[in-house]
mmCIF file of C-alpha atoms in Angstrom:
data_model
loop_
_atom_site.group_PDB
_atom_site.id
_atom_site.type_symbol
_atom_site.label_atom_id
_atom_site.label_comp_id
_atom_site.label_asym_id
_atom_site.label_seq_id
_atom_site.Cartn_x
_atom_site.Cartn_y
_atom_site.Cartn_z
ATOM 1 C CA UNK A 1 101.568 -82.170 -178.274
ATOM 2 C CA UNK A 2 97.883 -82.172 -179.208
ATOM 3 C CA UNK A 3 97.789 -78.567 -178.024
ATOM 4 C CA UNK A 4 100.004 -77.677 -180.995
ATOM 5 C CA UNK A 5 98.852 -80.198 -183.625
ATOM 6 C CA UNK A 6 96.159 -78.894 -185.935
ATOM 7 C CA UNK A 7 95.687 -82.026 -188.025
ATOM 8 C CA UNK A 8 97.362 -80.544 -191.093
ATOM 9 C CA UNK A 9 99.744 -82.718 -193.047
ATOM 10 C CA UNK A 10 102.794 -81.936 -195.112
ATOM 11 C CA UNK A 11 106.003 -80.134 -194.390
ATOM 12 C CA UNK A 12 106.441 -78.058 -197.546
ATOM 13 C CA UNK A 13 103.649 -75.566 -196.971
ATOM 14 C CA UNK A 14 104.103 -71.872 -196.359
ATOM 15 C CA UNK A 15 103.263 -72.378 -192.684
ATOM 16 C CA UNK A 16 106.612 -74.157 -192.294
ATOM 17 C CA UNK A 17 108.617 -71.238 -193.658
ATOM 18 C CA UNK A 18 109.981 -68.155 -191.976
ATOM 19 C CA UNK A 19 111.535 -65.092 -193.499
ATOM 20 C CA UNK A 20 114.641 -64.002 -191.608
ATOM 21 C CA UNK A 21 117.320 -61.390 -192.122
ATOM 22 C CA UNK A 22 120.494 -62.912 -193.561
ATOM 23 C CA UNK A 23 122.480 -62.576 -190.324
ATOM 24 C CA UNK A 24 119.701 -64.156 -188.250
ATOM 25 C CA UNK A 25 119.204 -66.874 -190.866
ATOM 26 C CA UNK A 26 122.869 -67.875 -190.548
ATOM 27 C CA UNK A 27 122.497 -68.092 -186.764
ATOM 28 C CA UNK A 28 119.260 -70.074 -187.130
ATOM 29 C CA UNK A 29 120.920 -72.582 -189.456
ATOM 30 C CA UNK A 30 123.886 -72.813 -187.062
ATOM 31 C CA UNK A 31 121.457 -73.829 -184.275
ATOM 32 C CA UNK A 32 122.338 -70.760 -182.222
ATOM 33 C CA UNK A 33 118.735 -69.986 -181.328
ATOM 34 C CA UNK A 34 115.251 -71.395 -181.351
ATOM 35 C CA UNK A 35 111.789 -69.914 -181.147
ATOM 36 C CA UNK A 36 109.993 -71.326 -178.121
ATOM 37 C CA UNK A 37 106.578 -70.856 -176.491
ATOM 38 C CA UNK A 38 106.438 -68.874 -173.263
ATOM 39 C CA UNK A 39 103.458 -68.037 -171.082
ATOM 40 C CA UNK A 40 104.795 -64.849 -169.536
ATOM 41 C CA UNK A 41 104.518 -61.120 -169.913
ATOM 42 C CA UNK A 42 107.743 -59.645 -171.188
ATOM 43 C CA UNK A 43 107.067 -56.086 -170.164
ATOM 44 C CA UNK A 44 108.872 -54.921 -167.042
ATOM 45 C CA UNK A 45 107.196 -56.308 -163.971
ATOM 46 C CA UNK A 46 106.204 -59.664 -162.614
ATOM 47 C CA UNK A 47 105.199 -62.561 -164.907
ATOM 48 C CA UNK A 48 101.483 -63.278 -164.783
ATOM 49 C CA UNK A 49 100.358 -66.921 -164.746
ATOM 50 C CA UNK A 50 97.369 -66.451 -167.065
ATOM 51 C CA UNK A 51 99.032 -64.364 -169.740
ATOM 52 C CA UNK A 52 98.573 -65.556 -173.339
ATOM 53 C CA UNK A 53 101.213 -67.787 -174.848
ATOM 54 C CA UNK A 54 103.702 -66.031 -177.054
ATOM 55 C CA UNK A 55 106.807 -67.225 -178.860
ATOM 56 C CA UNK A 56 110.194 -65.821 -177.951
ATOM 57 C CA UNK A 57 113.665 -66.023 -179.424
ATOM 58 C CA UNK A 58 115.843 -68.136 -177.144
ATOM 59 C CA UNK A 59 119.594 -68.113 -177.761
ATOM 60 C CA UNK A 60 121.365 -71.286 -176.696
ATOM 61 C CA UNK A 61 124.783 -69.910 -175.899
ATOM 62 C CA UNK A 62 126.433 -66.642 -175.085
ATOM 63 C CA UNK A 63 128.829 -66.918 -178.057
ATOM 64 C CA UNK A 64 126.451 -64.928 -180.251
ATOM 65 C CA UNK A 65 127.595 -61.651 -178.739
ATOM 66 C CA UNK A 66 125.467 -58.687 -179.728
ATOM 67 C CA UNK A 67 122.458 -60.829 -180.606
ATOM 68 C CA UNK A 68 122.165 -62.208 -177.066
ATOM 69 C CA UNK A 69 121.710 -58.735 -175.619
ATOM 70 C CA UNK A 70 119.269 -57.589 -178.269
ATOM 71 C CA UNK A 71 117.148 -60.661 -178.928
ATOM 72 C CA UNK A 72 117.336 -63.252 -176.118
ATOM 73 C CA UNK A 73 113.859 -63.865 -174.635
ATOM 74 C CA UNK A 74 112.329 -61.198 -176.855
ATOM 75 C CA UNK A 75 108.949 -62.011 -178.450
ATOM 76 C CA UNK A 76 109.363 -63.207 -182.033
ATOM 77 C CA UNK A 77 107.759 -60.913 -184.576
ATOM 78 C CA UNK A 78 105.865 -61.743 -187.765
ATOM 79 C CA UNK A 79 105.521 -65.493 -187.160
ATOM 80 C CA UNK A 80 101.727 -65.559 -186.991
ATOM 81 C CA UNK A 81 101.504 -67.659 -190.163
ATOM 82 C CA UNK A 82 103.968 -70.305 -189.035
ATOM 83 C CA UNK A 83 103.031 -73.563 -187.385
ATOM 84 C CA UNK A 84 103.933 -74.147 -183.750
ATOM 85 C CA UNK A 85 105.187 -77.612 -184.741
ATOM 86 C CA UNK A 86 107.906 -75.976 -186.856
ATOM 87 C CA UNK A 87 109.292 -74.148 -183.859
ATOM 88 C CA UNK A 88 108.932 -77.067 -181.435
ATOM 89 C CA UNK A 89 110.571 -79.552 -183.809
ATOM 90 C CA UNK A 90 113.440 -77.182 -184.450
ATOM 91 C CA UNK A 91 113.902 -76.633 -180.702
ATOM 92 C CA UNK A 92 113.920 -80.402 -180.072
ATOM 93 C CA UNK A 93 116.489 -80.901 -182.834
ATOM 94 C CA UNK A 94 118.782 -78.273 -181.332
ATOM 95 C CA UNK A 95 118.474 -79.845 -177.869
ATOM 96 C CA UNK A 96 119.400 -83.278 -179.252
ATOM 97 C CA UNK A 97 122.447 -81.789 -180.958
ATOM 98 C CA UNK A 98 123.496 -80.096 -177.706
ATOM 99 C CA UNK A 99 123.020 -83.315 -175.738
ATOM 100 C CA UNK A 100 125.124 -85.224 -178.248
ATOM 101 C CA UNK A 101 127.962 -82.715 -177.862
ATOM 102 C CA UNK A 102 127.697 -82.969 -174.080
ATOM 103 C CA UNK A 103 127.820 -86.773 -174.153
ATOM 104 C CA UNK A 104 130.816 -86.901 -176.485
ATOM 105 C CA UNK A 105 133.143 -84.700 -174.408
ATOM 106 C CA UNK A 106 134.993 -87.851 -173.302
ATOM 107 C CA UNK A 107 133.953 -87.812 -169.660
ATOM 108 C CA UNK A 108 131.957 -90.511 -167.879
ATOM 109 C CA UNK A 109 128.279 -89.574 -167.730
ATOM 110 C CA UNK A 110 125.301 -91.020 -165.915
ATOM 111 C CA UNK A 111 122.619 -91.580 -168.509
ATOM 112 C CA UNK A 112 119.105 -92.974 -168.462
ATOM 113 C CA UNK A 113 118.256 -95.091 -171.482
ATOM 114 C CA UNK A 114 115.179 -96.992 -172.546
ATOM 115 C CA UNK A 115 116.128 -100.400 -173.890
ATOM 116 C CA UNK A 116 114.448 -101.116 -177.216
ATOM 117 C CA UNK A 117 114.081 -104.837 -176.575
ATOM 118 C CA UNK A 118 111.762 -104.620 -173.592
ATOM 119 C CA UNK A 119 111.164 -100.918 -172.924
ATOM 120 C CA UNK A 120 113.011 -101.113 -169.601
ATOM 121 C CA UNK A 121 114.540 -97.855 -168.382
ATOM 122 C CA UNK A 122 118.092 -98.281 -167.224
ATOM 123 C CA UNK A 123 120.246 -95.664 -165.489
ATOM 124 C CA UNK A 124 123.979 -96.260 -165.616
ATOM 125 C CA UNK A 125 127.307 -94.461 -165.677
ATOM 126 C CA UNK A 126 129.090 -94.967 -168.982
ATOM 127 C CA UNK A 127 132.706 -94.209 -169.823
ATOM 128 C CA UNK A 128 133.433 -91.564 -172.439
ATOM 129 C CA UNK A 129 134.581 -94.252 -174.891
ATOM 130 C CA UNK A 130 131.302 -96.166 -174.460
ATOM 131 C CA UNK A 131 129.292 -93.001 -175.071
ATOM 132 C CA UNK A 132 131.320 -92.280 -178.207
ATOM 133 C CA UNK A 133 130.681 -95.801 -179.469
ATOM 134 C CA UNK A 134 126.947 -95.515 -178.809
ATOM 135 C CA UNK A 135 126.301 -91.933 -179.938
ATOM 136 C CA UNK A 136 129.382 -90.727 -181.808
ATOM 137 C CA UNK A 137 128.607 -91.688 -185.379
ATOM 138 C CA UNK A 138 128.050 -89.238 -188.166
ATOM 139 C CA UNK A 139 128.526 -85.523 -187.997
ATOM 140 C CA UNK A 140 127.295 -83.056 -185.411
ATOM 141 C CA UNK A 141 123.819 -82.777 -186.954
ATOM 142 C CA UNK A 142 122.865 -86.358 -186.197
ATOM 143 C CA UNK A 143 121.784 -87.322 -182.720
ATOM 144 C CA UNK A 144 121.055 -90.994 -183.352
ATOM 145 C CA UNK A 145 123.710 -93.709 -183.167
ATOM 146 C CA UNK A 146 125.732 -94.228 -186.354
ATOM 147 C CA UNK A 147 125.025 -97.966 -186.457
ATOM 148 C CA UNK A 148 121.262 -97.338 -186.535
ATOM 149 C CA UNK A 149 121.591 -94.911 -189.452
ATOM 150 C CA UNK A 150 123.752 -97.396 -191.376
ATOM 151 C CA UNK A 151 121.187 -100.126 -190.699
ATOM 152 C CA UNK A 152 118.305 -97.898 -191.839
ATOM 153 C CA UNK A 153 120.187 -96.989 -195.015
ATOM 154 C CA UNK A 154 120.944 -100.664 -195.712
ATOM 155 C CA UNK A 155 117.285 -101.565 -195.107
ATOM 156 C CA UNK A 156 116.152 -98.804 -197.465
ATOM 157 C CA UNK A 157 118.572 -99.939 -200.176
ATOM 158 C CA UNK A 158 117.404 -103.530 -199.735
ATOM 159 C CA UNK A 159 113.785 -102.415 -200.195
ATOM 160 C CA UNK A 160 114.700 -100.248 -203.187
ATOM 161 C CA UNK A 161 114.042 -96.972 -201.380
ATOM 162 C CA UNK A 162 116.641 -94.288 -202.040
#
């Protein structure tokens, strides 16, 4: 991550804002696409390993119809003033939302978890009901377990933080 971190602080600066057309803004807010770094040439031909990094629009589902054909894996334009962290954080958020949806389909899944108590990594197959209990709280925008969010909120209220 140090490759992308410039040492700046604050999230409300102009470098964390993008101007988008209204239709693309709706898709962006619906988590239909992200802007991700790629180290490839996007002209016809073979990718070159030492090409400069560029950012491309990456749609995360084919349900966006006409936009997929016109914008998927196309270099993003006019984002020179935005921070890479903005795009990477947004991409990570979308991935977590997608993973949550995948886990909550009701099917048993083999998951790898790191236990908070001792940092041990544990791989196990969990039933759909167990996954729902662990990760199903809140609405679709939250990827953390509901019980942890309730605990954090209670801790904040106890400390007088709203």
